[in-house]
mmCIF file of C-alpha atoms in Angstrom:
data_model
loop_
_atom_site.group_PDB
_atom_site.id
_atom_site.type_symbol
_atom_site.label_atom_id
_atom_site.label_comp_id
_atom_site.label_asym_id
_atom_site.label_seq_id
_atom_site.Cartn_x
_atom_site.Cartn_y
_atom_site.Cartn_z
ATOM 1 C CA MET A 1 -10.542 53.602 12.216
ATOM 2 C CA ALA A 2 -12.455 51.556 9.655
ATOM 3 C CA GLU A 3 -9.823 52.397 7.033
ATOM 4 C CA LYS A 4 -7.011 51.198 9.354
ATOM 5 C CA GLU A 5 -8.851 47.945 10.076
ATOM 6 C CA GLU A 6 -9.289 47.392 6.345
ATOM 7 C CA ILE A 7 -5.535 47.883 5.760
ATOM 8 C CA ASN A 8 -4.643 45.457 8.551
ATOM 9 C CA LYS A 9 -7.053 42.897 7.136
ATOM 10 C CA SER A 10 -5.440 43.253 3.715
ATOM 11 C CA GLU A 11 -1.970 42.808 5.183
ATOM 12 C CA MET A 12 -3.090 39.663 7.022
ATOM 13 C CA GLU A 13 -4.463 38.184 3.822
ATOM 14 C CA GLU A 14 -1.154 38.790 2.094
ATOM 15 C CA VAL A 15 0.959 37.029 4.719
ATOM 16 C CA THR A 16 -1.432 34.164 5.501
ATOM 17 C CA PRO A 17 -0.205 31.173 3.474
ATOM 18 C CA ILE A 18 -2.606 29.274 1.301
ATOM 19 C CA PRO A 19 -3.368 25.748 2.589
ATOM 20 C CA LEU A 20 -1.067 24.140 0.012
ATOM 21 C CA LEU A 21 1.848 26.165 1.369
ATOM 22 C CA THR A 22 1.502 25.242 5.021
ATOM 23 C CA PHE A 23 3.968 23.092 6.975
ATOM 24 C CA PHE A 24 3.427 19.351 7.287
ATOM 25 C CA LYS A 25 5.192 16.658 9.270
ATOM 26 C CA LEU A 26 5.583 13.602 7.027
ATOM 27 C CA GLY A 27 6.882 11.025 9.471
ATOM 28 C CA ASN A 28 10.481 12.047 10.144
ATOM 29 C CA PHE A 29 10.460 14.589 7.317
ATOM 30 C CA ASN A 30 9.580 18.259 7.761
ATOM 31 C CA LEU A 31 7.782 19.546 4.675
ATOM 32 C CA SER A 32 7.622 23.283 4.071
ATOM 33 C CA HIS A 33 4.564 22.890 1.838
ATOM 34 C CA ARG A 34 2.049 20.259 0.719
ATOM 35 C CA ILE A 35 2.719 20.320 -3.029
ATOM 36 C CA VAL A 36 4.235 17.004 -4.112
ATOM 37 C CA LEU A 37 5.947 16.245 -7.405
ATOM 38 C CA ALA A 38 3.969 13.256 -8.669
ATOM 39 C CA PRO A 39 5.857 10.302 -10.156
ATOM 40 C CA LEU A 40 5.944 10.930 -13.900
ATOM 41 C CA THR A 41 7.207 8.531 -16.555
ATOM 42 C CA ARG A 42 9.800 10.633 -18.382
ATOM 43 C CA SER A 43 11.249 8.182 -20.939
ATOM 44 C CA ARG A 44 14.664 9.867 -20.905
ATOM 45 C CA SER A 45 16.640 7.066 -19.220
ATOM 46 C CA TYR A 46 18.451 5.457 -22.114
ATOM 47 C CA ASN A 47 19.135 1.739 -21.844
ATOM 48 C CA PHE A 48 17.294 1.789 -18.497
ATOM 49 C CA VAL A 49 19.991 3.967 -16.896
ATOM 50 C CA ALA A 50 19.091 7.355 -15.375
ATOM 51 C CA GLN A 51 20.938 10.090 -17.260
ATOM 52 C CA PRO A 52 22.838 13.228 -16.182
ATOM 53 C CA HIS A 53 20.115 15.466 -17.636
ATOM 54 C CA ALA A 54 17.793 14.148 -14.928
ATOM 55 C CA VAL A 55 19.915 16.033 -12.393
ATOM 56 C CA LEU A 56 18.693 19.310 -13.850
ATOM 57 C CA TYR A 57 15.099 18.124 -14.276
ATOM 58 C CA TYR A 58 14.649 17.114 -10.643
ATOM 59 C CA SER A 59 16.697 19.943 -9.137
ATOM 60 C CA GLN A 60 14.589 22.456 -11.082
ATOM 61 C CA ARG A 61 11.527 21.163 -9.256
ATOM 62 C CA THR A 62 13.123 20.993 -5.810
ATOM 63 C CA THR A 63 12.396 23.443 -3.015
ATOM 64 C CA LYS A 64 13.686 23.355 0.523
ATOM 65 C CA GLY A 65 11.353 21.052 2.409
ATOM 66 C CA GLY A 66 9.629 19.931 -0.791
ATOM 67 C CA PHE A 67 8.635 16.312 -1.396
ATOM 68 C CA LEU A 68 9.426 14.701 -4.754
ATOM 69 C CA ILE A 69 8.506 11.204 -5.952
ATOM 70 C CA GLY A 70 10.763 10.011 -8.747
ATOM 71 C CA GLU A 71 9.608 8.331 -11.923
ATOM 72 C CA ALA A 72 8.855 4.628 -11.650
ATOM 73 C CA SER A 73 11.964 2.446 -11.835
ATOM 74 C CA GLY A 74 12.150 -1.173 -12.892
ATOM 75 C CA ILE A 75 13.442 -3.725 -10.400
ATOM 76 C CA SER A 76 14.527 -6.363 -12.921
ATOM 77 C CA ASP A 77 15.135 -6.738 -16.633
ATOM 78 C CA THR A 78 11.743 -8.442 -16.939
ATOM 79 C CA ALA A 79 9.844 -5.778 -14.995
ATOM 80 C CA GLN A 80 9.659 -2.806 -17.336
ATOM 81 C CA GLY A 81 6.896 -0.264 -17.622
ATOM 82 C CA GLY A 82 8.010 1.136 -20.956
ATOM 83 C CA PRO A 83 10.997 2.087 -23.133
ATOM 84 C CA ASN A 84 13.724 4.334 -21.753
ATOM 85 C CA THR A 85 12.449 4.134 -18.193
ATOM 86 C CA PRO A 86 15.083 3.901 -15.459
ATOM 87 C CA GLY A 87 16.092 0.681 -13.794
ATOM 88 C CA ILE A 88 17.446 0.049 -10.338
ATOM 89 C CA TRP A 89 18.479 -3.583 -10.437
ATOM 90 C CA THR A 90 22.166 -3.167 -11.363
ATOM 91 C CA ARG A 91 25.000 -1.365 -9.670
ATOM 92 C CA GLU A 92 25.375 0.931 -12.694
ATOM 93 C CA GLN A 93 21.742 1.969 -12.414
ATOM 94 C CA VAL A 94 21.945 2.618 -8.687
ATOM 95 C CA GLU A 95 25.086 4.714 -9.128
ATOM 96 C CA ALA A 96 23.401 6.722 -11.912
ATOM 97 C CA TRP A 97 20.623 7.753 -9.517
ATOM 98 C CA LYS A 98 22.999 9.002 -6.826
ATOM 99 C CA PRO A 99 23.948 12.387 -8.371
ATOM 100 C CA ILE A 100 20.266 13.040 -9.044
ATOM 101 C CA VAL A 101 19.312 12.376 -5.432
ATOM 102 C CA ARG A 102 22.324 14.388 -4.276
ATOM 103 C CA ALA A 103 21.146 17.400 -6.307
ATOM 104 C CA VAL A 104 17.709 17.212 -4.662
ATOM 105 C CA HIS A 105 19.243 16.907 -1.202
ATOM 106 C CA GLU A 106 21.575 19.843 -1.798
ATOM 107 C CA LYS A 107 18.511 22.050 -2.310
ATOM 108 C CA GLY A 108 16.839 20.648 0.809
ATOM 109 C CA GLY A 109 14.324 18.362 -0.888
ATOM 110 C CA ILE A 110 13.039 14.926 0.152
ATOM 111 C CA PHE A 111 13.193 12.313 -2.616
ATOM 112 C CA PHE A 112 11.390 8.964 -2.804
ATOM 113 C CA CYS A 113 11.913 6.378 -5.525
ATOM 114 C CA GLN A 114 8.826 4.820 -7.084
ATOM 115 C CA LEU A 115 9.254 1.147 -7.985
ATOM 116 C CA TRP A 116 7.240 -0.459 -10.758
ATOM 117 C CA HIS A 117 6.582 -3.447 -8.550
ATOM 118 C CA ALA A 118 8.994 -4.178 -5.699
ATOM 119 C CA GLY A 119 12.390 -5.702 -5.161
ATOM 120 C CA ARG A 120 15.704 -5.096 -3.490
ATOM 121 C CA ALA A 121 14.882 -1.944 -1.579
ATOM 122 C CA SER A 122 18.175 -1.208 0.145
ATOM 123 C CA ASP A 123 21.211 0.779 -0.955
ATOM 124 C CA TYR A 124 19.155 3.069 -3.190
ATOM 125 C CA CYS A 125 20.364 6.382 -1.704
ATOM 126 C CA PHE A 126 16.772 7.664 -1.733
ATOM 127 C CA ASP A 127 14.934 8.846 1.361
ATOM 128 C CA GLY A 128 12.291 6.198 0.851
ATOM 129 C CA VAL A 129 10.338 4.061 -1.590
ATOM 130 C CA GLU A 130 6.883 4.325 -3.121
ATOM 131 C CA ILE A 131 5.449 1.001 -4.290
ATOM 132 C CA HIS A 132 3.575 1.376 -7.565
ATOM 133 C CA GLY A 133 0.267 -0.370 -6.999
ATOM 134 C CA ALA A 134 -1.685 1.666 -9.540
ATOM 135 C CA ASN A 135 -2.225 2.428 -13.236
ATOM 136 C CA GLY A 136 -2.800 -1.128 -14.420
ATOM 137 C CA TYR A 137 0.688 -2.417 -13.671
ATOM 138 C CA LEU A 138 1.429 -5.729 -11.972
ATOM 139 C CA LEU A 139 0.171 -5.076 -8.454
ATOM 140 C CA ASP A 140 -2.907 -3.286 -9.749
ATOM 141 C CA GLN A 141 -3.655 -6.289 -11.962
ATOM 142 C CA PHE A 142 -3.721 -8.507 -8.887
ATOM 143 C CA LEU A 143 -6.096 -6.089 -7.139
ATOM 144 C CA LYS A 144 -8.707 -5.728 -9.877
ATOM 145 C CA ASP A 145 -11.335 -8.407 -10.432
ATOM 146 C CA GLN A 146 -11.758 -7.543 -14.116
ATOM 147 C CA VAL A 147 -8.212 -8.656 -14.916
ATOM 148 C CA ASN A 148 -7.246 -11.045 -12.086
ATOM 149 C CA ASP A 149 -8.642 -14.414 -13.150
ATOM 150 C CA ARG A 150 -6.473 -16.546 -10.873
ATOM 151 C CA THR A 151 -8.045 -19.479 -9.053
ATOM 152 C CA ASP A 152 -5.395 -19.879 -6.345
ATOM 153 C CA GLU A 153 -4.959 -17.971 -3.081
ATOM 154 C CA TYR A 154 -4.139 -14.803 -5.047
ATOM 155 C CA GLY A 155 -7.404 -14.615 -6.971
ATOM 156 C CA GLY A 156 -11.147 -14.636 -6.514
ATOM 157 C CA SER A 157 -12.119 -12.966 -3.234
ATOM 158 C CA LEU A 158 -11.197 -9.398 -2.308
ATOM 159 C CA GLU A 159 -8.879 -10.682 0.399
ATOM 160 C CA ASN A 160 -7.103 -12.997 -2.032
ATOM 161 C CA ARG A 161 -6.665 -10.322 -4.697
ATOM 162 C CA CYS A 162 -5.106 -7.947 -2.186
ATOM 163 C CA ARG A 163 -2.823 -10.617 -0.745
ATOM 164 C CA PHE A 164 0.175 -10.190 -3.074
ATOM 165 C CA PRO A 165 0.270 -6.357 -3.004
ATOM 166 C CA LEU A 166 0.117 -6.466 0.796
ATOM 167 C CA GLU A 167 2.891 -9.080 0.895
ATOM 168 C CA VAL A 168 4.997 -6.690 -1.165
ATOM 169 C CA VAL A 169 4.272 -3.852 1.266
ATOM 170 C CA GLU A 170 5.272 -6.047 4.188
ATOM 171 C CA ALA A 171 8.507 -7.176 2.496
ATOM 172 C CA VAL A 172 9.617 -3.643 1.597
ATOM 173 C CA ALA A 173 8.682 -2.292 5.043
ATOM 174 C CA ASP A 174 10.659 -5.076 6.701
ATOM 175 C CA GLU A 175 13.638 -4.274 4.475
ATOM 176 C CA ILE A 176 13.921 -0.489 4.897
ATOM 177 C CA GLY A 177 11.460 0.408 7.670
ATOM 178 C CA ALA A 178 7.773 1.213 7.385
ATOM 179 C CA ASN A 179 8.510 4.905 8.025
ATOM 180 C CA LYS A 180 10.208 5.054 4.599
ATOM 181 C CA VAL A 181 7.497 3.314 2.592
ATOM 182 C CA GLY A 182 4.502 4.610 0.671
ATOM 183 C CA ILE A 183 2.182 3.041 -1.877
ATOM 184 C CA ARG A 184 0.273 4.432 -4.827
ATOM 185 C CA LEU A 185 -3.189 3.033 -5.573
ATOM 186 C CA SER A 186 -5.872 3.662 -8.197
ATOM 187 C CA PRO A 187 -8.875 1.541 -7.174
ATOM 188 C CA PHE A 188 -11.293 3.560 -9.325
ATOM 189 C CA ALA A 189 -9.179 3.702 -12.472
ATOM 190 C CA ASP A 190 -9.433 1.455 -15.493
ATOM 191 C CA TYR A 191 -5.972 1.892 -17.002
ATOM 192 C CA ASN A 192 -4.658 -0.882 -19.236
ATOM 193 C CA ASP A 193 -7.960 -2.776 -18.921
ATOM 194 C CA SER A 194 -7.517 -3.043 -15.141
ATOM 195 C CA GLY A 195 -10.903 -2.115 -13.735
ATOM 196 C CA ASP A 196 -12.807 -3.396 -10.729
ATOM 197 C CA SER A 197 -16.509 -4.071 -10.216
ATOM 198 C CA ASN A 198 -16.528 -2.573 -6.705
ATOM 199 C CA PRO A 199 -13.723 -0.007 -6.384
ATOM 200 C CA GLU A 200 -15.144 1.477 -3.183
ATOM 201 C CA ALA A 201 -14.808 -1.858 -1.374
ATOM 202 C CA LEU A 202 -11.370 -2.461 -2.872
ATOM 203 C CA GLY A 203 -10.045 0.953 -1.839
ATOM 204 C CA LEU A 204 -11.455 0.715 1.673
ATOM 205 C CA TYR A 205 -10.094 -2.801 2.218
ATOM 206 C CA MET A 206 -6.614 -1.754 1.099
ATOM 207 C CA ALA A 207 -6.673 1.398 3.258
ATOM 208 C CA GLU A 208 -7.664 -0.591 6.344
ATOM 209 C CA SER A 209 -5.208 -3.415 5.632
ATOM 210 C CA LEU A 210 -2.257 -1.068 5.138
ATOM 211 C CA ASN A 211 -2.618 0.132 8.729
ATOM 212 C CA LYS A 212 -1.274 -3.218 9.887
ATOM 213 C CA TYR A 213 2.128 -2.387 8.442
ATOM 214 C CA GLY A 214 2.343 1.216 9.662
ATOM 215 C CA ILE A 215 3.658 2.591 6.380
ATOM 216 C CA LEU A 216 4.296 6.291 5.951
ATOM 217 C CA TYR A 217 1.691 7.188 3.371
ATOM 218 C CA CYS A 218 -0.999 6.083 0.953
ATOM 219 C CA HIS A 219 -1.072 7.959 -2.372
ATOM 220 C CA VAL A 220 -4.366 7.563 -4.228
ATOM 221 C CA ILE A 221 -5.606 8.653 -7.635
ATOM 222 C CA GLU A 222 -8.978 10.419 -7.606
ATOM 223 C CA PRO A 223 -12.080 8.527 -8.830
ATOM 224 C CA ARG A 224 -12.611 11.164 -11.527
ATOM 225 C CA MET A 225 -9.459 9.972 -13.326
ATOM 226 C CA VAL A 226 -11.010 6.790 -14.727
ATOM 227 C CA THR A 227 -8.868 7.337 -17.805
ATOM 228 C CA GLN A 228 -5.311 8.540 -17.642
ATOM 229 C CA PHE A 229 -5.540 12.168 -18.740
ATOM 230 C CA GLU A 230 -9.129 13.434 -18.594
ATOM 231 C CA LYS A 231 -11.421 14.206 -15.649
ATOM 232 C CA HIS A 232 -14.852 12.593 -15.513
ATOM 233 C CA GLU A 233 -17.686 13.768 -13.292
ATOM 234 C CA THR A 234 -18.428 11.299 -10.506
ATOM 235 C CA LYS A 235 -20.076 11.130 -7.089
ATOM 236 C CA ARG A 236 -17.488 8.647 -5.885
ATOM 237 C CA SER A 237 -15.097 9.860 -3.209
ATOM 238 C CA LEU A 238 -11.807 9.004 -1.524
ATOM 239 C CA LEU A 239 -13.134 10.109 1.862
ATOM 240 C CA PRO A 240 -13.791 6.555 3.170
ATOM 241 C CA MET A 241 -10.181 5.636 2.367
ATOM 242 C CA ARG A 242 -8.970 8.883 3.909
ATOM 243 C CA LYS A 243 -10.830 8.167 7.149
ATOM 244 C CA ALA A 244 -9.721 4.543 7.287
ATOM 245 C CA PHE A 245 -5.990 5.016 6.655
ATOM 246 C CA LYS A 246 -4.014 6.093 9.714
ATOM 247 C CA GLY A 247 -0.923 7.454 7.954
ATOM 248 C CA THR A 248 -0.414 10.425 5.640
ATOM 249 C CA PHE A 249 -2.959 10.574 2.812
ATOM 250 C CA ILE A 250 -1.863 11.944 -0.560
ATOM 251 C CA VAL A 251 -4.290 12.594 -3.404
ATOM 252 C CA ALA A 252 -3.586 13.026 -7.114
ATOM 253 C CA GLY A 253 -5.552 13.405 -10.292
ATOM 254 C CA GLY A 254 -6.015 16.613 -12.265
ATOM 255 C CA TYR A 255 -5.771 19.050 -9.352
ATOM 256 C CA ASN A 256 -5.376 22.791 -9.876
ATOM 257 C CA ARG A 257 -4.509 25.457 -7.306
ATOM 258 C CA GLU A 258 -8.064 26.051 -6.077
ATOM 259 C CA GLU A 259 -8.940 22.367 -5.836
ATOM 260 C CA GLY A 260 -5.671 21.631 -4.051
ATOM 261 C CA ASN A 261 -6.279 24.332 -1.476
ATOM 262 C CA ASN A 262 -9.830 23.121 -0.925
ATOM 263 C CA VAL A 263 -8.908 19.469 -0.396
ATOM 264 C CA ILE A 264 -6.266 20.452 2.174
ATOM 265 C CA ALA A 265 -8.474 23.007 3.927
ATOM 266 C CA SER A 266 -11.330 20.505 4.236
ATOM 267 C CA GLY A 267 -9.059 17.859 5.747
ATOM 268 C CA SER A 268 -9.788 15.451 2.904
ATOM 269 C CA ALA A 269 -6.053 15.013 2.255
ATOM 270 C CA ASP A 270 -2.713 15.868 3.805
ATOM 271 C CA LEU A 271 -0.731 16.404 0.606
ATOM 272 C CA VAL A 272 -1.554 16.869 -3.082
ATOM 273 C CA ALA A 273 0.574 15.423 -5.884
ATOM 274 C CA PHE A 274 0.760 17.432 -9.100
ATOM 275 C CA GLY A 275 1.943 15.894 -12.351
ATOM 276 C CA ARG A 276 1.351 17.828 -15.547
ATOM 277 C CA LEU A 277 1.271 21.224 -13.801
ATOM 278 C CA PHE A 278 4.568 20.527 -12.011
ATOM 279 C CA LEU A 279 6.111 19.271 -15.240
ATOM 280 C CA ALA A 280 5.254 22.487 -17.078
ATOM 281 C CA ASN A 281 5.968 24.746 -14.089
ATOM 282 C CA PRO A 282 9.206 23.772 -12.330
ATOM 283 C CA ASP A 283 8.569 26.604 -9.845
ATOM 284 C CA LEU A 284 4.983 25.536 -9.158
ATOM 285 C CA PRO A 285 5.026 26.256 -5.385
ATOM 286 C CA ARG A 286 6.141 29.845 -6.068
ATOM 287 C CA ARG A 287 3.528 30.307 -8.781
ATOM 288 C CA PHE A 288 0.828 29.002 -6.454
ATOM 289 C CA GLU A 289 2.084 31.287 -3.693
ATOM 290 C CA ILE A 290 1.589 34.467 -5.727
ATOM 291 C CA ASN A 291 -1.174 33.029 -7.928
ATOM 292 C CA ALA A 292 0.914 33.593 -11.036
ATOM 293 C CA LYS A 293 -0.054 32.511 -14.520
ATOM 294 C CA LEU A 294 0.958 28.914 -15.289
ATOM 295 C CA ASN A 295 2.864 27.610 -18.296
ATOM 296 C CA LYS A 296 0.810 25.303 -20.494
ATOM 297 C CA TYR A 297 2.093 21.760 -20.804
ATOM 298 C CA ASP A 298 2.805 20.254 -24.198
ATOM 299 C CA ARG A 299 1.303 16.771 -24.247
ATOM 300 C CA SER A 300 3.099 15.866 -27.485
ATOM 301 C CA THR A 301 6.446 15.937 -25.636
ATOM 302 C CA PHE A 302 5.417 13.942 -22.543
ATOM 303 C CA TYR A 303 7.055 10.701 -23.658
ATOM 304 C CA THR A 304 9.622 11.812 -26.199
ATOM 305 C CA HIS A 305 13.242 10.893 -25.519
ATOM 306 C CA ASP A 306 14.735 14.353 -26.000
ATOM 307 C CA PRO A 307 16.937 15.362 -23.027
ATOM 308 C CA VAL A 308 15.711 18.978 -23.141
ATOM 309 C CA VAL A 309 12.467 19.511 -25.073
ATOM 310 C CA GLY A 310 9.418 19.083 -22.872
ATOM 311 C CA TYR A 311 11.744 18.178 -20.022
ATOM 312 C CA THR A 312 14.038 20.930 -18.763
ATOM 313 C CA ASP A 313 13.020 23.783 -21.079
ATOM 314 C CA TYR A 314 9.840 24.967 -19.363
ATOM 315 C CA PRO A 315 10.448 28.566 -18.203
ATOM 316 C CA PHE A 316 10.602 29.856 -14.642
ATOM 317 C CA LEU A 317 9.033 33.092 -13.454
ATOM 318 C CA GLU A 318 11.114 36.202 -13.941
ATOM 319 C CA PRO A 319 13.372 36.784 -10.884
ATOM 320 C CA ASP A 320 11.564 39.975 -9.828
ATOM 321 C CA THR A 321 8.120 38.436 -10.108
#
């Protein structure tokens, strides 16, 4: 009898999905798992136009019911985050994105466009929009007191510094519907000299203020990612923001399989965005499912302009794995 019970227990463990692979209702979208493709600057969009090779890149990382956030796209010719990043301010640029989004949809994925700042948010063909309010870019510069030295109504106090980012959220939500809008924040980070003297207060204020607009999700970079690529030990936590924000809460920042499962199981987040691991492992959900060995990412190819190397050439698991 004991042997039979042990076998049944083993079988249950095999079929019980890990927390990262459980169903989640993201507004009107049904997600089959909680592993999100983080927005990653890919630098393969020549002349600010998304290229055909991006069709393969994004479709490789698409699963039925999977949530993908596209690389940040400029909303005007004066709003660029870097060379060879995609734009979305001309008809040519919008049309170039459509086959990419179509490829994701054909495999059953949900695809949001991340915008460097904000802008014309209609007619994009995406399922929704993520406003980039992190990483030291324009909105983040308004938020942080170590870089925002304005003396008008957009500078000085916490309320004033958050005013413009929240106005952007309101404008985009009014344009396409709050149920199609997310925002990415990095209150604890100090990217591009954009740090803040009291990131806990900043993060909490933004989380509480966003509730007014009823947006779909808040996507926040972990406090440990003070710099862009390396983890740093810290006692700071996103839990106050998690508890304050009423929508879906997404976390990002150096997560591995174990940490991702733990943050979901503890209720500290709803979804986890993976960047470097998803880049190097286009079949990341499957690898996490069977706890397979992961490909190592090649940092030297992160921002090259090659349409294949470090982009679509990372191997999948063998079919019988």
